[in-house]
């Protein structure tokens, strides 16, 4: 642990940090990259930066807004950062050269931990009359930023319902843009992949009757059969204002990814600092309530870093 580390934490919200892991007193300042501030990673990135600052000697970490999962993978592969918040499905695509990484396989990706479910939330307003993904034909649908993890989720879920982009009016919008477009009546529904509750959706629900569109059990089963990164979950009633009933949904997993250039001692130290200070993460966002050492390897879609493996195997 003798070199400086640039930590990138995020998807729609990411944070890059610089951590001096040597034993000296010198600290180097660099700002981390995050993503959009409407998501979940931004507050969690700040919390993780704080944890590393306080628990790894010589660290000076901070958070800065950047792009999403795909951008984070690219920063990892370019050696510009050494740890990133990404979705487990995006990690798989990158490691195997599929989807948005077709012909651009990223060698050496490794996992540090899986953290919590990234729920694929499908949002509309009551006045739209939309009750199912099957109702999307001919509608204006915000599918996330072009080439993003959310966009892949949207396409795959609609595919389970037999709906292609040719059947809808595709709108490539970020979290915040989709929220504004829904409120202004410029889109009929939007996909948001993030730990719930999500600030962008809460914002819409303060002044509008929001409806979460469910993913039917049989469609979820067919989705999982083709894309095994997904899991089923339930968005509990009351998660958002005026949400009177549970809503069935699917999720991918938020994970921390590194490359094989990170030595085992460094990975071990990061994992130990993170899981020894989960209260700090939970104070930043309720999504962190799902983070546990016991589930840190669940949904791991790429090879686990040896240092993290050592930490998780300890009693």
Coordinates of C-alpha atoms in Angstrom, one line a residue:
X1 CA 0.0 0.0 0.0
X2 CA 2.7 2.5 -1.0
X3 CA 1.0 4.2 -4.0
X4 CA -1.6 6.9 -4.2
X5 CA -5.1 5.7 -5.0
X6 CA -7.7 7.5 -7.1
X7 CA -11.1 6.2 -6.0
X8 CA -14.2 6.6 -8.2
X9 CA -17.5 5.9 -6.6
X10 CA -20.5 6.0 -8.7
X11 CA -23.0 5.3 -11.5
X12 CA -25.4 8.2 -11.8
X13 CA -23.5 9.5 -8.9
X14 CA -19.9 8.7 -8.4
X15 CA -17.0 9.9 -6.3
X16 CA -13.3 9.8 -7.1
X17 CA -10.9 10.0 -4.2
X18 CA -7.2 10.2 -3.7
X19 CA -5.9 8.1 -0.9
X20 CA -2.4 8.1 0.3
X21 CA -1.9 4.7 1.9
X22 CA 1.7 5.0 2.9
X23 CA 2.8 5.6 6.5
X24 CA 4.0 9.1 5.9
X25 CA 2.4 12.4 6.9
X26 CA 2.2 13.9 3.4
X27 CA -1.3 14.1 1.8
X28 CA -2.0 14.7 -1.9
X29 CA -5.2 16.5 -2.9
X30 CA -7.3 15.4 -5.9
X31 CA -11.0 15.6 -6.4
X32 CA -13.0 12.5 -7.1
X33 CA -15.5 12.0 -9.9
X34 CA -19.2 11.4 -9.0
X35 CA -22.3 11.3 -11.1
X36 CA -25.5 13.2 -11.1
X37 CA -26.6 14.5 -7.8
X38 CA -30.2 13.1 -8.1
X39 CA -29.0 9.5 -7.6
X40 CA -27.8 7.4 -4.8
X41 CA -24.0 7.3 -5.3
X42 CA -23.3 10.9 -4.6
X43 CA -24.2 10.8 -0.9
X44 CA -22.6 7.4 -0.5
X45 CA -19.5 8.5 -2.4
X46 CA -19.1 11.3 0.1
X47 CA -19.6 9.0 3.0
X48 CA -17.0 6.5 1.7
X49 CA -14.6 9.3 1.2
X50 CA -15.1 10.3 4.8
X51 CA -14.5 6.7 6.0
X52 CA -11.3 6.4 4.0
X53 CA -10.0 9.7 5.2
X54 CA -10.5 8.7 8.8
X55 CA -9.4 5.1 8.7
X56 CA -6.6 4.9 6.1
X57 CA -3.5 7.0 7.1
X58 CA -2.5 9.7 4.6
X59 CA -5.9 9.7 2.8
X60 CA -7.4 12.9 1.4
X61 CA -10.6 12.0 -0.4
X62 CA -13.4 14.1 -1.8
X63 CA -16.3 13.7 -4.2
X64 CA -16.9 15.2 -7.6
X65 CA -19.8 14.8 -10.1
X66 CA -19.1 12.8 -13.3
X67 CA -20.9 10.3 -15.6
X68 CA -22.4 6.9 -15.0
X69 CA -21.4 3.2 -14.8
X70 CA -20.1 2.9 -18.3
X71 CA -18.0 6.0 -17.9
X72 CA -16.6 4.7 -14.6
X73 CA -15.5 1.4 -16.2
X74 CA -13.7 3.4 -18.9
X75 CA -12.0 5.5 -16.3
X76 CA -10.9 2.3 -14.5
X77 CA -9.6 0.7 -17.8
X78 CA -7.7 3.9 -18.6
X79 CA -6.0 3.9 -15.2
X80 CA -7.5 7.3 -14.2
X81 CA -9.2 5.8 -11.1
X82 CA -8.6 2.7 -9.1
X83 CA -12.1 2.0 -7.6
X84 CA -15.6 2.6 -9.0
X85 CA -19.2 2.3 -8.1
X86 CA -20.9 0.4 -11.0
X87 CA -23.7 -2.0 -11.6
X88 CA -23.0 -5.7 -11.6
X89 CA -24.5 -6.1 -15.1
X90 CA -22.3 -3.4 -16.5
X91 CA -19.2 -5.0 -14.9
X92 CA -20.2 -8.3 -16.6
X93 CA -20.7 -6.7 -20.0
X94 CA -17.3 -4.9 -19.7
X95 CA -15.4 -8.1 -18.6
X96 CA -17.0 -10.2 -21.3
X97 CA -17.1 -7.6 -24.1
X98 CA -20.9 -7.6 -24.6
X99 CA -23.7 -5.0 -24.9
X100 CA -22.2 -1.5 -24.9
X101 CA -18.7 -3.1 -24.5
X102 CA -19.0 -5.3 -27.6
X103 CA -15.6 -5.3 -29.2
X104 CA -14.2 -3.3 -26.3
X105 CA -13.7 -5.9 -23.6
X106 CA -12.0 -4.6 -20.5
X107 CA -9.3 -6.9 -19.2
X108 CA -8.4 -7.2 -15.5
X109 CA -11.7 -6.0 -14.0
X110 CA -12.1 -7.3 -10.4
X111 CA -14.8 -6.9 -7.8
X112 CA -14.3 -5.4 -4.3
X113 CA -17.8 -6.0 -3.0
X114 CA -21.5 -6.0 -3.9
X115 CA -23.4 -3.4 -1.8
X116 CA -27.1 -3.1 -2.3
X117 CA -29.9 -3.6 -4.9
X118 CA -30.1 -1.0 -7.7
X119 CA -33.8 -1.1 -8.2
X120 CA -35.1 -0.6 -11.7
X121 CA -37.9 1.8 -11.0
X122 CA -40.5 2.5 -13.7
X123 CA -42.2 5.8 -13.0
X124 CA -45.3 7.4 -14.5
X125 CA -48.0 9.8 -13.4
X126 CA -51.5 8.6 -12.6
X127 CA -53.0 10.8 -15.3
X128 CA -51.0 8.9 -18.0
X129 CA -53.3 5.9 -17.5
X130 CA -50.2 3.6 -17.8
X131 CA -50.5 0.5 -15.6
X132 CA -48.1 -1.9 -17.2
X133 CA -45.0 -1.9 -19.4
X134 CA -47.4 -3.5 -22.0
X135 CA -49.0 0.0 -22.2
X136 CA -45.8 1.6 -23.5
X137 CA -46.5 1.2 -27.2
X138 CA -46.7 4.6 -28.9
X139 CA -45.7 6.4 -25.6
X140 CA -42.8 8.7 -24.9
X141 CA -40.5 6.8 -22.6
X142 CA -37.4 8.1 -20.9
X143 CA -34.9 5.2 -20.9
X144 CA -31.9 6.8 -19.3
X145 CA -28.8 8.5 -20.8
X146 CA -27.7 6.9 -24.1
X147 CA -25.5 3.9 -23.5
X148 CA -26.0 4.0 -19.7
X149 CA -26.8 1.1 -17.4
X150 CA -30.3 2.4 -17.0
X151 CA -30.8 2.4 -20.7
X152 CA -29.7 -1.3 -20.9
X153 CA -32.2 -2.1 -18.1
X154 CA -35.0 -0.4 -19.9
X155 CA -34.4 -2.1 -23.2
X156 CA -34.1 -5.5 -21.5
X157 CA -37.3 -5.2 -19.5
X158 CA -39.3 -3.9 -22.4
X159 CA -37.9 -6.8 -24.4
X160 CA -39.5 -9.2 -21.9
X161 CA -42.8 -7.6 -22.8
X162 CA -42.2 -7.9 -26.5
X163 CA -41.7 -4.1 -26.9
X164 CA -38.8 -2.7 -29.0
X165 CA -37.6 0.8 -29.3
X166 CA -39.4 1.0 -32.7
X167 CA -42.6 0.6 -30.7
X168 CA -42.1 3.7 -28.5
X169 CA -40.9 7.2 -28.7
X170 CA -37.4 6.9 -27.1
X171 CA -36.2 9.7 -24.9
X172 CA -32.6 9.5 -23.7
X173 CA -32.7 11.5 -20.4
X174 CA -30.8 11.4 -17.2
X175 CA -32.5 11.1 -13.8
X176 CA -33.0 14.8 -13.3
X177 CA -34.0 15.4 -16.9
X178 CA -36.5 12.6 -16.8
X179 CA -38.0 14.0 -13.6
X180 CA -38.5 17.4 -15.1
X181 CA -39.9 16.0 -18.3
X182 CA -42.5 13.9 -16.4
X183 CA -43.6 17.0 -14.3
X184 CA -43.8 19.1 -17.5
X185 CA -45.8 16.4 -19.4
X186 CA -43.0 15.9 -22.0
X187 CA -42.6 12.1 -21.3
X188 CA -45.2 9.5 -20.3
X189 CA -42.9 7.2 -18.2
X190 CA -39.3 7.0 -17.1
X191 CA -36.8 4.3 -16.0
X192 CA -34.7 5.1 -13.0
X193 CA -32.1 2.5 -11.8
X194 CA -31.0 3.4 -8.3
X195 CA -31.3 2.4 -4.7
X196 CA -34.8 3.3 -3.5
X197 CA -36.1 5.7 -2.3
X198 CA -34.5 7.9 -5.0
X199 CA -34.4 11.7 -4.7
X200 CA -35.5 12.3 -8.3
X201 CA -38.7 10.3 -7.8
X202 CA -39.4 11.8 -4.4
X203 CA -39.1 15.2 -6.0
X204 CA -41.7 14.3 -8.6
X205 CA -44.0 12.8 -6.0
X206 CA -44.2 15.9 -3.8
X207 CA -46.5 17.7 -6.3
X208 CA -47.7 14.9 -8.5
X209 CA -49.6 11.6 -8.2
X210 CA -46.7 9.2 -9.0
X211 CA -47.4 5.6 -10.1
X212 CA -44.7 2.9 -10.0
X213 CA -45.2 0.5 -12.9
X214 CA -44.7 -3.2 -11.8
X215 CA -42.7 -5.9 -13.5
X216 CA -45.0 -9.0 -13.6
X217 CA -43.6 -12.2 -12.0
X218 CA -43.6 -14.2 -15.3
X219 CA -41.8 -11.4 -17.1
X220 CA -39.3 -11.1 -14.3
X221 CA -38.6 -14.8 -14.5
X222 CA -38.0 -14.7 -18.3
X223 CA -35.7 -11.6 -17.7
X224 CA -33.7 -13.4 -15.1
X225 CA -33.3 -16.5 -17.2
X226 CA -31.7 -14.5 -20.0
X227 CA -29.9 -11.9 -17.8
X228 CA -29.0 -13.6 -14.5
X229 CA -27.7 -10.4 -12.9
X230 CA -31.3 -9.4 -12.1
X231 CA -33.1 -10.3 -8.9
X232 CA -36.7 -9.8 -7.8
X233 CA -37.7 -7.5 -5.1
X234 CA -40.6 -5.5 -3.8
X235 CA -40.8 -1.7 -3.4
X236 CA -42.8 -1.5 -0.2
X237 CA -45.9 0.6 0.1
X238 CA -45.2 4.0 1.5
X239 CA -41.7 4.2 0.0
X240 CA -42.9 7.2 -1.9
X241 CA -45.8 9.7 -1.2
X242 CA -49.2 8.3 -2.0
X243 CA -47.8 4.8 -2.8
X244 CA -50.6 2.7 -1.2
X245 CA -49.5 -0.8 -2.3
X246 CA -46.3 -2.9 -2.7
X247 CA -44.9 -2.9 -6.2
X248 CA -43.1 -5.8 -7.7
X249 CA -39.8 -4.9 -9.4
X250 CA -36.4 -6.2 -10.5
X251 CA -33.0 -5.0 -9.5
X252 CA -29.3 -5.3 -10.3
X253 CA -26.6 -4.8 -7.7
X254 CA -24.5 -1.8 -7.0
X255 CA -20.9 -3.0 -6.6
X256 CA -17.4 -1.6 -6.1
X257 CA -15.1 -2.6 -8.9
X258 CA -11.3 -2.3 -9.2
X259 CA -8.7 -3.8 -11.6
X260 CA -6.0 -6.5 -11.1
X261 CA -3.5 -3.6 -10.6
X262 CA -4.9 -3.1 -7.1
X263 CA -2.7 -5.1 -4.7
X264 CA -4.4 -7.3 -2.2
X265 CA -3.3 -5.3 0.9
X266 CA -4.9 -2.2 -0.4
X267 CA -8.1 -4.0 -1.3
X268 CA -8.2 -5.6 2.2
X269 CA -7.7 -2.2 3.9
X270 CA -10.5 -0.6 1.9
X271 CA -12.9 -3.4 2.6
X272 CA -12.0 -3.4 6.3
X273 CA -12.6 0.4 6.5
X274 CA -15.9 0.2 4.7
X275 CA -17.4 -2.7 6.6
X276 CA -16.1 -1.4 9.9
X277 CA -18.0 1.9 9.5
X278 CA -21.3 1.0 7.9
X279 CA -23.2 3.4 10.2
X280 CA -21.5 6.3 8.4
X281 CA -22.8 4.9 5.0
X282 CA -26.3 4.4 6.5
X283 CA -26.4 8.0 7.7
X284 CA -25.8 9.1 4.1
X285 CA -28.6 7.2 2.4
X286 CA -31.1 4.6 3.4
X287 CA -30.0 2.4 0.5
X288 CA -26.9 1.6 2.6
X289 CA -29.1 -0.3 5.1
X290 CA -28.8 -3.2 2.7
X291 CA -25.0 -3.3 2.8
X292 CA -23.7 -6.2 4.8
X293 CA -20.5 -8.2 4.9
X294 CA -22.6 -11.4 4.8
X295 CA -24.0 -10.4 1.3
X296 CA -20.9 -8.8 -0.1
X297 CA -20.3 -11.5 -2.6
X298 CA -23.9 -12.0 -3.6
X299 CA -24.4 -11.1 -7.3
X300 CA -20.6 -10.8 -7.9
X301 CA -20.5 -10.9 -11.7
X302 CA -16.7 -10.7 -12.1
X303 CA -13.6 -12.1 -10.3
X304 CA -13.2 -11.0 -6.7
X305 CA -10.0 -9.2 -5.7
X306 CA -7.9 -11.5 -3.5
X307 CA -7.6 -8.9 -0.8
X308 CA -11.3 -8.5 -0.6
X309 CA -11.7 -12.3 -0.7
X310 CA -9.4 -12.6 2.3
X311 CA -11.4 -10.0 4.3
X312 CA -14.8 -11.6 3.6
X313 CA -13.5 -15.1 4.5
X314 CA -12.4 -13.9 7.9
X315 CA -14.7 -14.7 10.8

